[in-house]
mmCIF file of C-alpha atoms in Angstrom:
data_model
loop_
_atom_site.group_PDB
_atom_site.id
_atom_site.type_symbol
_atom_site.label_atom_id
_atom_site.label_comp_id
_atom_site.label_asym_id
_atom_site.label_seq_id
_atom_site.Cartn_x
_atom_site.Cartn_y
_atom_site.Cartn_z
ATOM 1 C CA MET A 1086 6.231 82.675 -45.176
ATOM 2 C CA THR A 1087 9.689 82.509 -43.683
ATOM 3 C CA ALA A 1088 11.989 79.550 -43.418
ATOM 4 C CA LEU A 1089 11.341 79.446 -39.718
ATOM 5 C CA ASP A 1090 7.647 78.857 -40.382
ATOM 6 C CA THR A 1091 8.399 75.732 -42.389
ATOM 7 C CA VAL A 1092 10.534 74.088 -39.743
ATOM 8 C CA THR A 1093 8.730 71.097 -38.313
ATOM 9 C CA ALA A 1094 8.350 71.204 -34.555
ATOM 10 C CA PRO A 1095 10.170 68.407 -32.742
ATOM 11 C CA ALA A 1096 7.976 65.438 -31.954
ATOM 12 C CA THR A 1097 6.964 65.174 -28.357
ATOM 13 C CA THR A 1098 7.282 61.776 -26.705
ATOM 14 C CA ARG A 1099 4.652 60.758 -24.252
ATOM 15 C CA PRO A 1100 6.284 59.916 -20.932
ATOM 16 C CA THR A 1101 5.860 56.377 -19.729
ATOM 17 C CA SER A 1102 3.810 56.077 -16.561
ATOM 18 C CA PRO A 1103 5.577 54.564 -13.555
ATOM 19 C CA SER A 1104 3.189 51.616 -13.508
ATOM 20 C CA ARG A 1105 3.747 50.823 -17.175
ATOM 21 C CA GLY A 1106 7.463 51.200 -16.766
ATOM 22 C CA LEU A 1107 7.447 48.872 -13.787
ATOM 23 C CA LEU A 1108 5.481 46.290 -15.771
ATOM 24 C CA ARG A 1109 7.928 46.470 -18.674
ATOM 25 C CA ALA A 1110 10.878 46.202 -16.313
ATOM 26 C CA MET A 1111 9.407 43.126 -14.619
ATOM 27 C CA VAL A 1112 8.731 41.383 -17.931
ATOM 28 C CA ARG A 1113 12.220 42.168 -19.213
ATOM 29 C CA LEU A 1114 13.931 41.144 -15.982
ATOM 30 C CA HIS A 1115 11.967 37.913 -15.522
ATOM 31 C CA ARG A 1116 11.321 36.950 -19.127
ATOM 32 C CA THR A 1117 13.051 33.586 -18.636
ATOM 33 C CA ALA A 1118 10.669 32.697 -15.825
ATOM 34 C CA LEU A 1119 7.727 33.877 -17.934
ATOM 35 C CA LEU A 1120 8.774 31.704 -20.870
ATOM 36 C CA PHE A 1121 9.313 28.760 -18.524
ATOM 37 C CA TRP A 1122 5.813 29.188 -17.081
ATOM 38 C CA LEU A 1123 4.226 29.422 -20.520
ATOM 39 C CA GLY A 1124 6.132 26.310 -21.590
ATOM 40 C CA LEU A 1125 5.062 24.407 -18.487
ATOM 41 C CA VAL A 1126 1.409 25.270 -19.057
ATOM 42 C CA ALA A 1127 1.686 24.347 -22.753
ATOM 43 C CA VAL A 1128 3.268 20.959 -22.017
ATOM 44 C CA ALA A 1129 0.804 20.086 -19.248
ATOM 45 C CA ALA A 1130 -2.189 21.239 -21.307
ATOM 46 C CA GLY A 1131 -0.951 19.330 -24.344
ATOM 47 C CA ALA A 1132 -0.507 16.157 -22.307
ATOM 48 C CA LEU A 1133 -4.019 16.393 -20.839
ATOM 49 C CA LEU A 1134 -5.602 17.204 -24.209
ATOM 50 C CA TRP A 1135 -3.805 14.286 -25.856
ATOM 51 C CA ALA A 1136 -4.898 11.951 -23.064
ATOM 52 C CA MET A 1137 -8.454 13.183 -23.459
ATOM 53 C CA GLY A 1138 -8.477 12.502 -27.202
ATOM 54 C CA PRO A 1139 -6.219 10.143 -29.198
ATOM 55 C CA GLY A 1140 -4.512 8.776 -26.091
ATOM 56 C CA ALA A 1141 -7.792 7.632 -24.583
ATOM 57 C CA ASP A 1142 -9.024 6.183 -27.895
ATOM 58 C CA ALA A 1143 -5.860 4.148 -28.413
ATOM 59 C CA ALA A 1144 -5.779 2.932 -24.798
ATOM 60 C CA TRP A 1145 -9.414 1.853 -24.883
ATOM 61 C CA ALA A 1146 -9.012 0.081 -28.245
ATOM 62 C CA GLU A 1147 -6.017 -1.815 -26.883
ATOM 63 C CA TYR A 1148 -7.884 -2.627 -23.681
ATOM 64 C CA THR A 1149 -10.942 -4.017 -25.450
ATOM 65 C CA ALA A 1150 -8.847 -5.898 -28.031
ATOM 66 C CA MET A 1151 -7.397 -7.951 -25.194
ATOM 67 C CA GLY A 1152 -10.861 -8.719 -23.829
ATOM 68 C CA CYS A 1153 -10.182 -6.774 -20.651
ATOM 69 C CA ASP A 1154 -13.611 -5.147 -20.740
ATOM 70 C CA GLN A 1155 -15.352 -8.506 -20.352
ATOM 71 C CA ALA A 1156 -16.909 -9.772 -17.143
ATOM 72 C CA ARG A 1157 -14.001 -12.221 -16.747
ATOM 73 C CA PRO A 1158 -10.996 -10.401 -18.236
ATOM 74 C CA ASN A 1159 -7.839 -12.129 -19.396
ATOM 75 C CA LEU A 1160 -4.613 -12.143 -17.461
ATOM 76 C CA GLY A 1161 -2.343 -9.165 -17.981
ATOM 77 C CA CYS A 1162 -5.081 -6.559 -18.035
ATOM 78 C CA ASP A 1163 -3.351 -4.575 -15.306
ATOM 79 C CA ALA A 1164 -0.897 -3.395 -17.980
ATOM 80 C CA PRO A 1165 -2.431 -4.077 -21.397
ATOM 81 C CA GLY A 1166 0.296 -2.587 -23.576
ATOM 82 C CA PRO A 1167 2.129 0.475 -24.912
ATOM 83 C CA ALA A 1168 -1.017 2.522 -25.571
ATOM 84 C CA HIS A 1169 -2.032 2.074 -21.941
ATOM 85 C CA SER A 1170 1.452 3.160 -20.822
ATOM 86 C CA ARG A 1171 1.409 6.252 -23.027
ATOM 87 C CA TYR A 1172 -2.014 7.229 -21.708
ATOM 88 C CA GLN A 1173 -0.914 6.856 -18.085
ATOM 89 C CA THR A 1174 2.296 8.775 -18.781
ATOM 90 C CA ALA A 1175 0.425 11.703 -20.329
ATOM 91 C CA VAL A 1176 -1.916 11.912 -17.357
ATOM 92 C CA ALA A 1177 1.032 11.682 -14.944
ATOM 93 C CA VAL A 1178 2.828 14.509 -16.781
ATOM 94 C CA GLY A 1179 -0.206 16.786 -16.557
ATOM 95 C CA ILE A 1180 -0.667 16.096 -12.851
ATOM 96 C CA GLY A 1181 3.022 16.070 -11.963
ATOM 97 C CA LEU A 1182 3.862 19.416 -13.526
ATOM 98 C CA LEU A 1183 1.040 21.130 -11.668
ATOM 99 C CA ARG A 1184 2.030 19.456 -8.401
ATOM 100 C CA LEU A 1185 5.537 20.896 -8.803
ATOM 101 C CA LEU A 1186 4.151 24.394 -9.274
ATOM 102 C CA PRO A 1187 3.998 25.484 -5.587
ATOM 103 C CA LEU A 1188 7.599 24.445 -4.981
ATOM 104 C CA LEU A 1189 8.854 26.161 -8.134
ATOM 105 C CA THR A 1190 6.796 29.275 -7.430
ATOM 106 C CA GLY A 1191 7.992 29.661 -3.865
ATOM 107 C CA ALA A 1192 11.638 29.122 -4.778
ATOM 108 C CA TRP A 1193 11.465 31.581 -7.680
ATOM 109 C CA ALA A 1194 9.565 34.221 -5.702
ATOM 110 C CA GLY A 1195 11.984 34.089 -2.805
ATOM 111 C CA GLY A 1196 15.184 33.859 -4.836
ATOM 112 C CA ALA A 1197 14.756 35.661 -8.156
ATOM 113 C CA LEU A 1198 11.670 37.829 -7.771
ATOM 114 C CA ILE A 1199 12.587 39.466 -4.446
ATOM 115 C CA GLY A 1200 15.872 38.215 -2.980
ATOM 116 C CA ARG A 1201 18.010 38.902 -6.044
ATOM 117 C CA GLU A 1202 16.609 42.400 -6.609
ATOM 118 C CA LEU A 1203 17.228 43.354 -2.995
ATOM 119 C CA GLU A 1204 20.692 41.821 -3.054
ATOM 120 C CA ASN A 1205 21.944 43.562 -6.210
ATOM 121 C CA GLY A 1206 20.169 46.873 -5.602
ATOM 122 C CA THR A 1207 17.678 46.689 -8.477
ATOM 123 C CA ALA A 1208 14.802 47.284 -6.075
ATOM 124 C CA ARG A 1209 16.269 50.496 -4.654
ATOM 125 C CA LEU A 1210 16.909 51.736 -8.174
ATOM 126 C CA ALA A 1211 13.246 51.187 -9.004
ATOM 127 C CA TRP A 1212 12.219 53.087 -5.865
ATOM 128 C CA THR A 1213 14.109 56.147 -7.122
ATOM 129 C CA GLN A 1214 12.282 56.062 -10.485
ATOM 130 C CA SER A 1215 8.920 57.370 -9.234
ATOM 131 C CA VAL A 1216 7.910 53.891 -8.059
ATOM 132 C CA SER A 1217 7.129 53.663 -4.369
ATOM 133 C CA PRO A 1218 8.160 50.556 -2.420
ATOM 134 C CA ALA A 1219 4.493 49.722 -1.887
ATOM 135 C CA ARG A 1220 3.705 49.887 -5.601
ATOM 136 C CA TRP A 1221 6.828 47.865 -6.363
ATOM 137 C CA LEU A 1222 5.766 45.111 -3.951
ATOM 138 C CA ALA A 1223 2.157 45.193 -5.155
ATOM 139 C CA ALA A 1224 3.349 44.623 -8.725
ATOM 140 C CA LYS A 1225 5.612 41.788 -7.582
ATOM 141 C CA LEU A 1226 2.579 40.073 -6.087
ATOM 142 C CA ALA A 1227 -0.194 40.979 -8.531
ATOM 143 C CA ILE A 1228 1.400 40.258 -11.910
ATOM 144 C CA PRO A 1229 2.725 36.758 -11.080
ATOM 145 C CA ALA A 1230 -0.517 35.995 -9.236
ATOM 146 C CA LEU A 1231 -2.552 36.821 -12.335
ATOM 147 C CA LEU A 1232 -0.381 34.609 -14.536
ATOM 148 C CA LEU A 1233 -0.406 31.775 -12.007
ATOM 149 C CA MET A 1234 -4.183 31.886 -11.600
ATOM 150 C CA THR A 1235 -4.801 31.942 -15.346
ATOM 151 C CA GLY A 1236 -2.544 28.992 -16.115
ATOM 152 C CA THR A 1237 -3.462 26.917 -13.080
ATOM 153 C CA LEU A 1238 -7.212 27.289 -13.528
ATOM 154 C CA THR A 1239 -6.826 26.393 -17.215
ATOM 155 C CA LEU A 1240 -5.054 23.149 -16.324
ATOM 156 C CA THR A 1241 -7.591 22.431 -13.593
ATOM 157 C CA LEU A 1242 -10.432 22.810 -16.089
ATOM 158 C CA LEU A 1243 -8.698 20.483 -18.558
ATOM 159 C CA HIS A 1244 -8.106 17.877 -15.864
ATOM 160 C CA ARG A 1245 -11.732 17.999 -14.761
ATOM 161 C CA MET A 1246 -12.819 17.546 -18.373
ATOM 162 C CA LEU A 1247 -10.532 14.530 -18.653
ATOM 163 C CA TRP A 1248 -11.737 13.170 -15.327
ATOM 164 C CA SER A 1249 -15.402 13.385 -16.322
ATOM 165 C CA SER A 1250 -15.008 12.490 -20.016
ATOM 166 C CA ASP A 1251 -15.188 8.693 -19.698
ATOM 167 C CA ARG A 1252 -15.562 7.176 -16.255
ATOM 168 C CA SER A 1253 -15.510 3.626 -17.628
ATOM 169 C CA LEU A 1254 -12.094 4.248 -19.187
ATOM 170 C CA ILE A 1255 -10.772 5.810 -16.007
ATOM 171 C CA SER A 1256 -11.998 2.825 -13.996
ATOM 172 C CA ALA A 1257 -10.550 0.370 -16.489
ATOM 173 C CA MET A 1258 -7.196 2.109 -16.585
ATOM 174 C CA ARG A 1259 -7.115 1.929 -12.785
ATOM 175 C CA TRP A 1260 -6.712 5.639 -12.384
ATOM 176 C CA ARG A 1261 -6.312 7.129 -8.957
ATOM 177 C CA GLU A 1262 -9.356 7.892 -6.859
ATOM 178 C CA TRP A 1263 -10.780 11.378 -6.280
ATOM 179 C CA HIS A 1264 -9.159 11.648 -2.858
ATOM 180 C CA ASP A 1265 -5.616 10.652 -3.844
ATOM 181 C CA ASP A 1266 -2.824 13.214 -3.688
ATOM 182 C CA GLY A 1267 -2.466 15.005 -6.987
ATOM 183 C CA VAL A 1268 -5.950 14.192 -8.248
ATOM 184 C CA PHE A 1269 -7.605 15.969 -5.331
ATOM 185 C CA GLU A 1270 -5.548 19.140 -5.678
ATOM 186 C CA ILE A 1271 -5.739 19.505 -9.446
ATOM 187 C CA ASN A 1272 -9.438 18.668 -9.689
ATOM 188 C CA GLY A 1273 -10.589 21.720 -7.729
ATOM 189 C CA THR A 1274 -9.518 25.076 -6.370
ATOM 190 C CA VAL A 1275 -6.675 23.836 -4.151
ATOM 191 C CA ALA A 1276 -4.012 23.919 -6.890
ATOM 192 C CA ALA A 1277 -4.556 27.621 -7.612
ATOM 193 C CA ALA A 1278 -4.671 28.461 -3.907
ATOM 194 C CA GLU A 1279 -1.421 26.550 -3.316
ATOM 195 C CA ALA A 1280 0.270 28.592 -6.032
ATOM 196 C CA LEU A 1281 -0.889 31.883 -4.499
ATOM 197 C CA ALA A 1282 0.204 30.827 -1.015
ATOM 198 C CA ALA A 1283 3.603 29.759 -2.379
ATOM 199 C CA LEU A 1284 4.029 33.100 -4.140
ATOM 200 C CA ALA A 1285 3.195 35.100 -1.000
ATOM 201 C CA LEU A 1286 5.448 32.952 1.197
ATOM 202 C CA GLY A 1287 8.308 33.281 -1.274
ATOM 203 C CA VAL A 1288 7.930 37.056 -1.392
ATOM 204 C CA LEU A 1289 7.910 37.278 2.403
ATOM 205 C CA VAL A 1290 10.999 35.088 2.739
ATOM 206 C CA GLY A 1291 12.788 37.151 0.090
ATOM 207 C CA LEU A 1292 12.075 40.349 2.004
ATOM 208 C CA LEU A 1293 13.243 38.774 5.249
ATOM 209 C CA LEU A 1294 16.538 37.342 3.970
ATOM 210 C CA ARG A 1295 17.315 39.755 1.062
ATOM 211 C CA ARG A 1296 19.721 37.276 -0.508
ATOM 212 C CA THR A 1297 19.094 35.053 -3.495
ATOM 213 C CA LEU A 1298 20.235 31.563 -2.518
ATOM 214 C CA PRO A 1299 19.192 31.603 1.156
ATOM 215 C CA ALA A 1300 15.768 32.968 0.216
ATOM 216 C CA LEU A 1301 15.368 30.344 -2.508
ATOM 217 C CA GLY A 1302 16.140 27.488 -0.122
ATOM 218 C CA VAL A 1303 14.071 28.737 2.814
ATOM 219 C CA ALA A 1304 11.089 29.560 0.589
ATOM 220 C CA ALA A 1305 11.156 26.083 -0.958
ATOM 221 C CA LEU A 1306 11.304 24.529 2.508
ATOM 222 C CA ALA A 1307 8.414 26.686 3.713
ATOM 223 C CA VAL A 1308 6.227 25.693 0.754
ATOM 224 C CA VAL A 1309 7.000 21.982 1.132
ATOM 225 C CA SER A 1310 6.179 22.204 4.843
ATOM 226 C CA LEU A 1311 2.895 23.982 4.152
ATOM 227 C CA VAL A 1312 1.791 21.416 1.555
ATOM 228 C CA TYR A 1313 2.756 18.532 3.858
ATOM 229 C CA VAL A 1314 0.848 19.964 6.823
ATOM 230 C CA LEU A 1315 -2.291 20.537 4.770
ATOM 231 C CA ASP A 1316 -2.088 17.039 3.276
ATOM 232 C CA GLU A 1317 -2.056 15.641 6.811
ATOM 233 C CA LEU A 1318 -4.786 18.013 7.968
ATOM 234 C CA ARG A 1319 -7.091 17.460 4.988
ATOM 235 C CA PRO A 1320 -9.110 14.477 6.334
ATOM 236 C CA HIS A 1321 -9.959 16.468 9.464
ATOM 237 C CA LEU A 1322 -11.287 19.594 7.740
ATOM 238 C CA TRP A 1323 -14.850 18.256 7.497
ATOM 239 C CA PRO A 1324 -16.950 15.933 9.691
ATOM 240 C CA VAL A 1325 -16.567 12.289 8.704
ATOM 241 C CA GLN A 1326 -19.178 9.623 8.146
ATOM 242 C CA THR A 1327 -18.967 6.330 10.006
ATOM 243 C CA VAL A 1328 -19.898 2.835 8.878
ATOM 244 C CA VAL A 1329 -20.146 -0.113 11.290
ATOM 245 C CA THR A 1330 -20.000 -3.763 10.239
ATOM 246 C CA SER A 1331 -20.484 -7.004 12.142
ATOM 247 C CA LEU A 1332 -17.763 -9.531 12.834
ATOM 248 C CA ASP A 1333 -19.254 -11.838 10.224
ATOM 249 C CA ASP A 1334 -19.076 -9.125 7.546
ATOM 250 C CA GLY A 1335 -15.466 -8.309 8.389
ATOM 251 C CA THR A 1336 -13.753 -4.941 8.230
ATOM 252 C CA PRO A 1337 -15.530 -2.305 6.125
ATOM 253 C CA GLY A 1338 -14.500 -2.238 2.484
ATOM 254 C CA ILE A 1339 -14.860 1.371 1.398
ATOM 255 C CA ASN A 1340 -13.450 2.846 -1.796
ATOM 256 C CA SER A 1341 -13.164 6.364 -0.434
ATOM 257 C CA MET A 1342 -11.035 8.595 1.797
ATOM 258 C CA ILE A 1343 -10.688 6.490 4.934
ATOM 259 C CA VAL A 1344 -9.705 8.521 7.985
ATOM 260 C CA GLU A 1345 -9.668 5.848 10.683
ATOM 261 C CA THR A 1346 -10.553 2.184 11.081
ATOM 262 C CA GLY A 1347 -10.796 0.030 14.165
ATOM 263 C CA ALA A 1348 -12.956 -2.234 16.284
ATOM 264 C CA LEU A 1349 -15.782 -1.618 18.737
ATOM 265 C CA THR A 1350 -16.344 -3.308 22.068
ATOM 266 C CA ALA A 1351 -19.733 -4.049 23.642
ATOM 267 C CA SER A 1352 -19.540 -0.727 25.537
ATOM 268 C CA GLY A 1353 -18.943 1.185 22.303
ATOM 269 C CA ALA A 1354 -15.284 1.881 23.027
ATOM 270 C CA ARG A 1355 -12.986 2.147 20.016
ATOM 271 C CA VAL A 1356 -9.958 -0.141 20.018
ATOM 272 C CA PRO A 1357 -7.419 -1.122 17.364
ATOM 273 C CA ILE A 1358 -8.160 -4.155 15.228
ATOM 274 C CA PRO A 1359 -6.310 -7.023 16.952
ATOM 275 C CA SER A 1360 -3.417 -8.692 15.182
ATOM 276 C CA CYS A 1361 -5.199 -12.028 15.599
ATOM 277 C CA SER A 1362 -8.207 -10.836 13.604
ATOM 278 C CA GLY A 1363 -9.611 -13.693 11.536
ATOM 279 C CA GLU A 1364 -8.651 -16.413 13.974
ATOM 280 C CA PHE A 1365 -11.428 -18.456 15.536
ATOM 281 C CA ARG A 1366 -13.164 -16.504 18.343
ATOM 282 C CA CYS A 1367 -10.279 -13.994 18.496
ATOM 283 C CA GLU A 1368 -12.514 -10.915 18.535
ATOM 284 C CA SER A 1369 -15.067 -12.433 20.932
ATOM 285 C CA ARG A 1370 -12.339 -13.354 23.360
ATOM 286 C CA LEU A 1371 -11.169 -9.731 23.394
ATOM 287 C CA GLY A 1372 -14.701 -8.350 23.799
ATOM 288 C CA ILE A 1373 -14.925 -6.974 20.243
ATOM 289 C CA THR A 1374 -18.388 -6.918 18.699
ATOM 290 C CA HIS A 1375 -18.088 -4.789 15.539
ATOM 291 C CA TYR A 1376 -15.710 -3.056 13.159
ATOM 292 C CA TYR A 1377 -15.950 0.607 12.164
ATOM 293 C CA ALA A 1378 -14.500 3.027 9.638
ATOM 294 C CA ASP A 1379 -14.563 6.826 9.564
ATOM 295 C CA TYR A 1380 -14.444 8.064 5.972
ATOM 296 C CA HIS A 1381 -15.240 10.834 3.536
ATOM 297 C CA PRO A 1382 -17.553 9.900 0.646
ATOM 298 C CA ALA A 1383 -17.205 11.492 -2.764
ATOM 299 C CA SER A 1384 -19.886 14.041 -1.793
ATOM 300 C CA HIS A 1385 -17.350 15.588 0.605
ATOM 301 C CA PHE A 1386 -15.057 16.585 -2.257
ATOM 302 C CA TRP A 1387 -16.150 20.221 -2.476
ATOM 303 C CA PRO A 1388 -16.476 20.841 1.272
ATOM 304 C CA LEU A 1389 -12.924 19.573 1.727
ATOM 305 C CA GLN A 1390 -11.749 21.565 -1.293
ATOM 306 C CA LEU A 1391 -13.247 24.826 -0.058
ATOM 307 C CA MET A 1392 -11.980 24.387 3.491
ATOM 308 C CA GLU A 1393 -8.427 23.732 2.315
ATOM 309 C CA THR A 1394 -8.640 26.551 -0.227
ATOM 310 C CA GLY A 1395 -9.753 28.920 2.512
ATOM 311 C CA LEU A 1396 -6.777 27.975 4.678
ATOM 312 C CA LEU A 1397 -4.363 28.476 1.785
ATOM 313 C CA LEU A 1398 -5.827 31.863 0.908
ATOM 314 C CA ALA A 1399 -5.603 32.874 4.568
ATOM 315 C CA VAL A 1400 -1.908 31.929 4.570
ATOM 316 C CA ALA A 1401 -1.406 33.903 1.345
ATOM 317 C CA ALA A 1402 -3.182 36.975 2.725
ATOM 318 C CA LEU A 1403 -1.281 36.843 6.019
ATOM 319 C CA ALA A 1404 2.078 36.449 4.258
ATOM 320 C CA ALA A 1405 1.320 39.310 1.846
ATOM 321 C CA ALA A 1406 0.170 41.629 4.643
ATOM 322 C CA THR A 1407 3.278 40.806 6.670
ATOM 323 C CA ALA A 1408 5.437 41.546 3.630
ATOM 324 C CA PHE A 1409 3.913 45.026 3.267
ATOM 325 C CA VAL A 1410 4.392 45.771 6.971
ATOM 326 C CA LEU A 1411 7.995 44.588 6.816
ATOM 327 C CA LEU A 1412 8.702 46.677 3.721
ATOM 328 C CA ARG A 1413 7.242 49.786 5.360
ATOM 329 C CA ARG A 1414 9.410 49.349 8.450
ATOM 330 C CA ARG A 1415 12.563 48.825 6.394
ATOM 331 C CA THR A 1416 12.023 51.681 3.937
ATOM 332 C CA GLY A 1417 10.068 54.106 6.095
ATOM 333 C CA ALA A 1418 7.712 54.705 3.155
ATOM 334 C CA ALA A 1419 3.950 54.792 3.501
ATOM 335 C CA VAL A 1420 2.316 51.621 2.311
#
């Protein structure tokens, strides 16, 4: 055996696939955003879990100690004490952080995820490293979308568990109703759909403007506008129910999502409730015979949720498709 036979052959390194390399590059480049997202989910989840456990126990013990659970509660039960305040704060933190998510997602996607990489040339460098523009954009959409969906659905599940854990406590603590802003979004599929729509809009704006700060600002404005429009449109996404009351019974008292209230004349015409309502023979003098209210009962929660979710997913799909078309026209690469 010669000396050459004993020489160990050099180790061969397995080349990194373009997809794996792109994933590593994204994690390294956006690790601050990743850590921020994990921290946000941890804080919101911790707040909801605490409110569901020791926070609720302490608030209820304080509430009952003051006699506020009796048929005729004492004065001051609207704000029983520090345990009540801590409970409400924890719930507000869990809801508030998730409500900020679309705005933060859109601003980050437009500014840092896309705009900055196009502005400083990082994207074109990636396109020369065996990563096509289409694959680059697909990764920019898919990886954040997966993380957003996982965290958002986790927080939604925790909030629903809190919401259904003790209805008597929720009623006593004067929590918001199912249809209020914040509660409605986080209790169903809307929160996750808002995050996906914000991500797609941010990516599209980043591709359009190709600069960090302008893309950040325009993306944030686009997301805020989308959320505002859907909040206004929400009551009209599903047919309403109507309740009619007599003049003696007064205006309908409904603890639900009220879309419209008013008065009815003898011909059935809808008119606004007069400013003199309650005065002697005011309504009769104006020809009003009944009051009415169009509203959504609690059974409309999921129909409204699914309709709004569908609109948000349509916006996300349209924005993502437009982004791919725009990228193909700018790079000339097949998508």
